[in-house]
mmCIF file of C-alpha atoms in Angstrom:
data_model
loop_
_atom_site.group_PDB
_atom_site.id
_atom_site.type_symbol
_atom_site.label_atom_id
_atom_site.label_comp_id
_atom_site.label_asym_id
_atom_site.label_seq_id
_atom_site.Cartn_x
_atom_site.Cartn_y
_atom_site.Cartn_z
ATOM 1 C CA VAL A 221 90.185 63.137 133.640
ATOM 2 C CA PHE A 222 94.298 63.394 133.246
ATOM 3 C CA LEU A 223 93.642 65.504 129.603
ATOM 4 C CA CYS A 224 91.131 67.628 131.319
ATOM 5 C CA ALA A 225 93.107 68.645 134.425
ATOM 6 C CA MET A 226 96.831 68.893 132.092
ATOM 7 C CA ARG A 227 94.992 71.519 130.256
ATOM 8 C CA VAL A 228 94.196 73.549 132.950
ATOM 9 C CA VAL A 229 97.764 73.373 135.031
ATOM 10 C CA LEU A 230 99.832 73.076 132.044
ATOM 11 C CA ASN A 231 101.739 70.414 134.377
ATOM 12 C CA GLU A 232 101.880 66.836 134.246
ATOM 13 C CA GLU A 233 102.848 66.198 137.719
ATOM 14 C CA ASP A 234 100.249 68.734 138.920
ATOM 15 C CA ALA A 235 98.068 67.315 136.586
ATOM 16 C CA ASN A 236 98.181 64.021 138.548
ATOM 17 C CA ASP A 237 97.699 65.826 141.665
ATOM 18 C CA VAL A 238 94.904 67.080 140.637
ATOM 19 C CA ALA A 239 93.232 64.259 138.748
ATOM 20 C CA GLN A 240 93.202 61.966 141.784
ATOM 21 C CA GLU A 241 92.275 64.488 143.844
ATOM 22 C CA ALA A 242 89.521 64.433 141.802
ATOM 23 C CA PHE A 243 88.556 60.979 142.019
ATOM 24 C CA VAL A 244 88.831 61.255 145.580
ATOM 25 C CA ARG A 245 86.132 64.232 146.127
ATOM 26 C CA ALA A 246 83.488 62.337 143.402
ATOM 27 C CA TYR A 247 83.841 58.748 145.193
ATOM 28 C CA ARG A 248 83.397 60.368 148.315
ATOM 29 C CA ALA A 249 80.189 62.399 146.795
ATOM 30 C CA ILE A 250 79.216 59.429 144.775
ATOM 31 C CA ASP A 251 75.590 59.570 146.960
ATOM 32 C CA ARG A 252 75.313 63.374 146.419
ATOM 33 C CA PHE A 253 75.289 62.946 142.574
ATOM 34 C CA ASP A 254 71.472 62.945 141.705
ATOM 35 C CA GLY A 255 71.089 62.898 138.015
ATOM 36 C CA ARG A 256 69.926 66.555 137.160
ATOM 37 C CA SER A 257 73.314 66.686 134.939
ATOM 38 C CA GLU A 258 75.093 63.781 133.151
ATOM 39 C CA PHE A 259 77.780 62.021 135.561
ATOM 40 C CA PHE A 260 80.292 63.287 132.841
ATOM 41 C CA THR A 261 79.546 67.108 133.321
ATOM 42 C CA TRP A 262 79.165 66.387 137.610
ATOM 43 C CA LEU A 263 82.743 64.835 137.014
ATOM 44 C CA TYR A 264 84.143 67.230 135.088
ATOM 45 C CA ARG A 265 83.343 69.559 136.917
ATOM 46 C CA ILE A 266 84.672 68.544 140.119
ATOM 47 C CA VAL A 267 88.075 68.494 137.799
ATOM 48 C CA VAL A 268 87.921 71.993 136.740
ATOM 49 C CA ASN A 269 86.734 73.451 140.020
ATOM 50 C CA VAL A 270 89.844 71.203 141.124
ATOM 51 C CA ALA A 271 92.410 72.367 139.017
ATOM 52 C CA LEU A 272 91.334 75.305 139.431
ATOM 53 C CA ASN A 273 91.669 75.388 142.885
ATOM 54 C CA HIS A 274 95.066 73.958 142.185
ATOM 55 C CA ARG A 275 96.498 77.015 140.256
ATOM 56 C CA ARG A 276 95.219 79.249 142.885
ATOM 57 C CA ALA A 277 97.264 77.737 145.886
ATOM 58 C CA ASN A 278 100.427 77.081 144.194
ATOM 59 C CA LYS A 279 100.580 79.948 141.788
ATOM 60 C CA ARG A 280 103.453 78.547 140.021
ATOM 61 C CA LYS A 281 104.281 78.102 135.979
ATOM 62 C CA PRO A 282 103.875 75.350 134.051
ATOM 63 C CA THR A 283 107.000 73.083 133.085
ATOM 64 C CA GLU A 284 107.635 73.208 129.416
ATOM 65 C CA SER A 285 107.887 69.102 128.932
ATOM 66 C CA LEU A 286 106.509 68.476 125.645
ATOM 67 C CA ASP A 287 106.403 64.596 125.492
ATOM 68 C CA SER A 288 104.365 64.533 128.386
ATOM 69 C CA GLY A 289 99.875 64.519 129.022
ATOM 70 C CA ALA A 290 98.337 66.457 126.651
ATOM 71 C CA SER A 291 101.138 68.276 124.978
ATOM 72 C CA GLY A 292 102.637 64.759 123.982
ATOM 73 C CA VAL A 293 99.239 63.859 121.828
ATOM 74 C CA LEU A 294 99.794 66.765 119.773
ATOM 75 C CA SER A 295 103.569 66.188 119.621
ATOM 76 C CA ALA A 296 102.345 62.281 118.373
ATOM 77 C CA ALA A 297 100.601 64.138 115.340
ATOM 78 C CA LEU A 298 102.928 66.836 114.559
ATOM 79 C CA LYS A 299 105.513 64.164 113.955
ATOM 80 C CA GLN A 300 103.550 62.614 111.548
ATOM 81 C CA GLN A 301 102.940 65.700 109.804
ATOM 82 C CA ALA A 302 106.775 65.712 109.636
ATOM 83 C CA ALA A 303 107.629 62.048 108.693
ATOM 84 C CA GLY A 304 110.844 61.565 108.841
ATOM 85 C CA ASN A 305 111.900 65.786 108.108
ATOM 86 C CA THR A 306 114.160 66.801 111.234
ATOM 87 C CA GLN A 307 113.722 70.203 110.413
ATOM 88 C CA ARG A 308 110.143 70.130 110.022
ATOM 89 C CA GLU A 309 109.502 68.290 113.191
ATOM 90 C CA ALA A 310 112.211 71.024 115.270
ATOM 91 C CA GLU A 311 109.730 73.897 113.901
ATOM 92 C CA LEU A 312 106.195 71.669 115.292
ATOM 93 C CA ARG A 313 107.674 71.059 118.466
ATOM 94 C CA GLN A 314 108.655 74.698 119.042
ATOM 95 C CA ALA A 315 104.844 75.833 117.924
ATOM 96 C CA VAL A 316 103.476 73.987 120.570
ATOM 97 C CA GLY A 317 106.074 74.963 122.593
ATOM 98 C CA ASP A 318 104.677 78.294 121.786
ATOM 99 C CA VAL A 319 101.034 77.833 122.228
ATOM 100 C CA ARG A 320 101.462 76.442 125.283
ATOM 101 C CA HIS A 321 103.145 79.169 126.581
ATOM 102 C CA ALA A 322 100.131 81.091 125.051
ATOM 103 C CA LEU A 323 97.835 79.211 127.255
ATOM 104 C CA GLY A 324 100.017 79.605 130.569
ATOM 105 C CA GLU A 325 99.902 83.290 129.913
ATOM 106 C CA LEU A 326 95.703 82.834 129.953
ATOM 107 C CA PRO A 327 93.751 83.364 132.794
ATOM 108 C CA ASP A 328 92.580 80.624 134.931
ATOM 109 C CA SER A 329 88.743 81.359 133.386
ATOM 110 C CA LEU A 330 89.910 81.551 129.755
ATOM 111 C CA ARG A 331 91.714 78.635 129.659
ATOM 112 C CA ALA A 332 89.663 76.395 131.213
ATOM 113 C CA THR A 333 86.543 77.231 128.746
ATOM 114 C CA VAL A 334 90.138 76.961 126.117
ATOM 115 C CA ALA A 335 90.529 73.396 127.397
ATOM 116 C CA LEU A 336 86.593 72.666 127.715
ATOM 117 C CA VAL A 337 85.515 73.778 124.156
ATOM 118 C CA ILE A 338 88.501 73.718 121.957
ATOM 119 C CA PHE A 339 90.607 70.182 122.907
ATOM 120 C CA ASP A 340 87.667 68.215 124.493
ATOM 121 C CA GLY A 341 84.898 68.987 121.949
ATOM 122 C CA LEU A 342 82.031 70.256 124.530
ATOM 123 C CA SER A 343 79.779 72.277 123.092
ATOM 124 C CA TYR A 344 78.667 75.538 124.500
ATOM 125 C CA ALA A 345 75.794 74.222 126.585
ATOM 126 C CA GLU A 346 78.223 71.311 128.240
ATOM 127 C CA THR A 347 80.633 74.348 128.953
ATOM 128 C CA ALA A 348 78.102 75.554 130.717
ATOM 129 C CA LYS A 349 76.946 73.451 132.354
ATOM 130 C CA VAL A 350 80.431 72.183 134.143
ATOM 131 C CA LEU A 351 81.785 75.780 134.572
ATOM 132 C CA GLU A 352 78.006 76.936 135.502
ATOM 133 C CA VAL A 353 78.426 79.895 133.821
ATOM 134 C CA SER A 354 75.831 81.023 130.542
ATOM 135 C CA GLN A 355 76.472 80.317 127.120
ATOM 136 C CA GLY A 356 76.806 83.560 126.243
ATOM 137 C CA THR A 357 79.948 83.951 128.869
ATOM 138 C CA VAL A 358 81.258 80.590 127.171
ATOM 139 C CA ALA A 359 81.699 82.346 123.781
ATOM 140 C CA TRP A 360 82.631 85.753 125.345
ATOM 141 C CA ARG A 361 85.750 83.373 126.672
ATOM 142 C CA VAL A 362 86.596 81.344 123.785
ATOM 143 C CA HIS A 363 86.633 85.115 122.144
ATOM 144 C CA GLU A 364 88.404 86.735 124.825
ATOM 145 C CA ALA A 365 90.877 84.015 124.705
ATOM 146 C CA ARG A 366 91.481 83.446 121.330
ATOM 147 C CA LYS A 367 91.902 87.688 121.004
ATOM 148 C CA ARG A 368 94.131 86.941 123.743
ATOM 149 C CA LEU A 369 96.350 84.133 122.726
ATOM 150 C CA ARG A 370 96.440 85.537 119.284
ATOM 151 C CA GLN A 371 98.373 88.815 120.580
ATOM 152 C CA ILE A 372 100.245 87.038 123.047
ATOM 153 C CA LEU A 373 101.460 84.690 120.028
ATOM 154 C CA GLU A 374 101.995 87.556 117.551
ATOM 155 C CA LYS A 375 104.149 89.530 120.442
ATOM 156 C CA HIS A 376 106.247 86.135 121.211
ATOM 157 C CA LEU A 377 106.408 85.313 117.289
ATOM 158 C CA ASP A 378 108.172 89.006 117.303
ATOM 159 C CA GLY A 379 105.377 90.980 114.756
ATOM 160 C CA VAL A 380 104.688 87.700 112.630
ATOM 161 C CA GLU A 381 100.870 87.457 112.098
ATOM 162 C CA VAL A 382 99.266 84.584 113.321
ATOM 163 C CA ASP A 383 96.019 82.934 111.728
ATOM 164 C CA ASP A 384 93.484 81.962 114.592
ATOM 165 C CA ARG A 385 91.705 79.416 113.327
#
């Protein structure tokens, strides 16, 4: 729940608030869970809705704490790749920051879709249920997000071509 919130709000403090609020809402609404969807899908829908509402209400930019939350997990994996090479580690940290900045530039609907499909590994069908949209909309959002991320990163990296895989 925290990681899903973190990937939408891109701020550890806000993600903590969103996760707590999502659990409170889920607890209060548990009697309305009718089993038509999986519990996981129902809970994720609550988390995403709370996170998107939080972003709309606060309209503040994410902090750049790369060692916290979801970025900390990514940073730890990259540190293993760098294996003692401090210059490589610094380059990888910069890359994480660049990607995080680019994610922050995406509209909320695209960022939420990318978070669920790319980072959380949900299928298009599962993501469609969570976001209450069609699978075609999910596919378009993933395509559009990748295109925009590529454009943002190329601009940020001063024209260096970016591989979107």
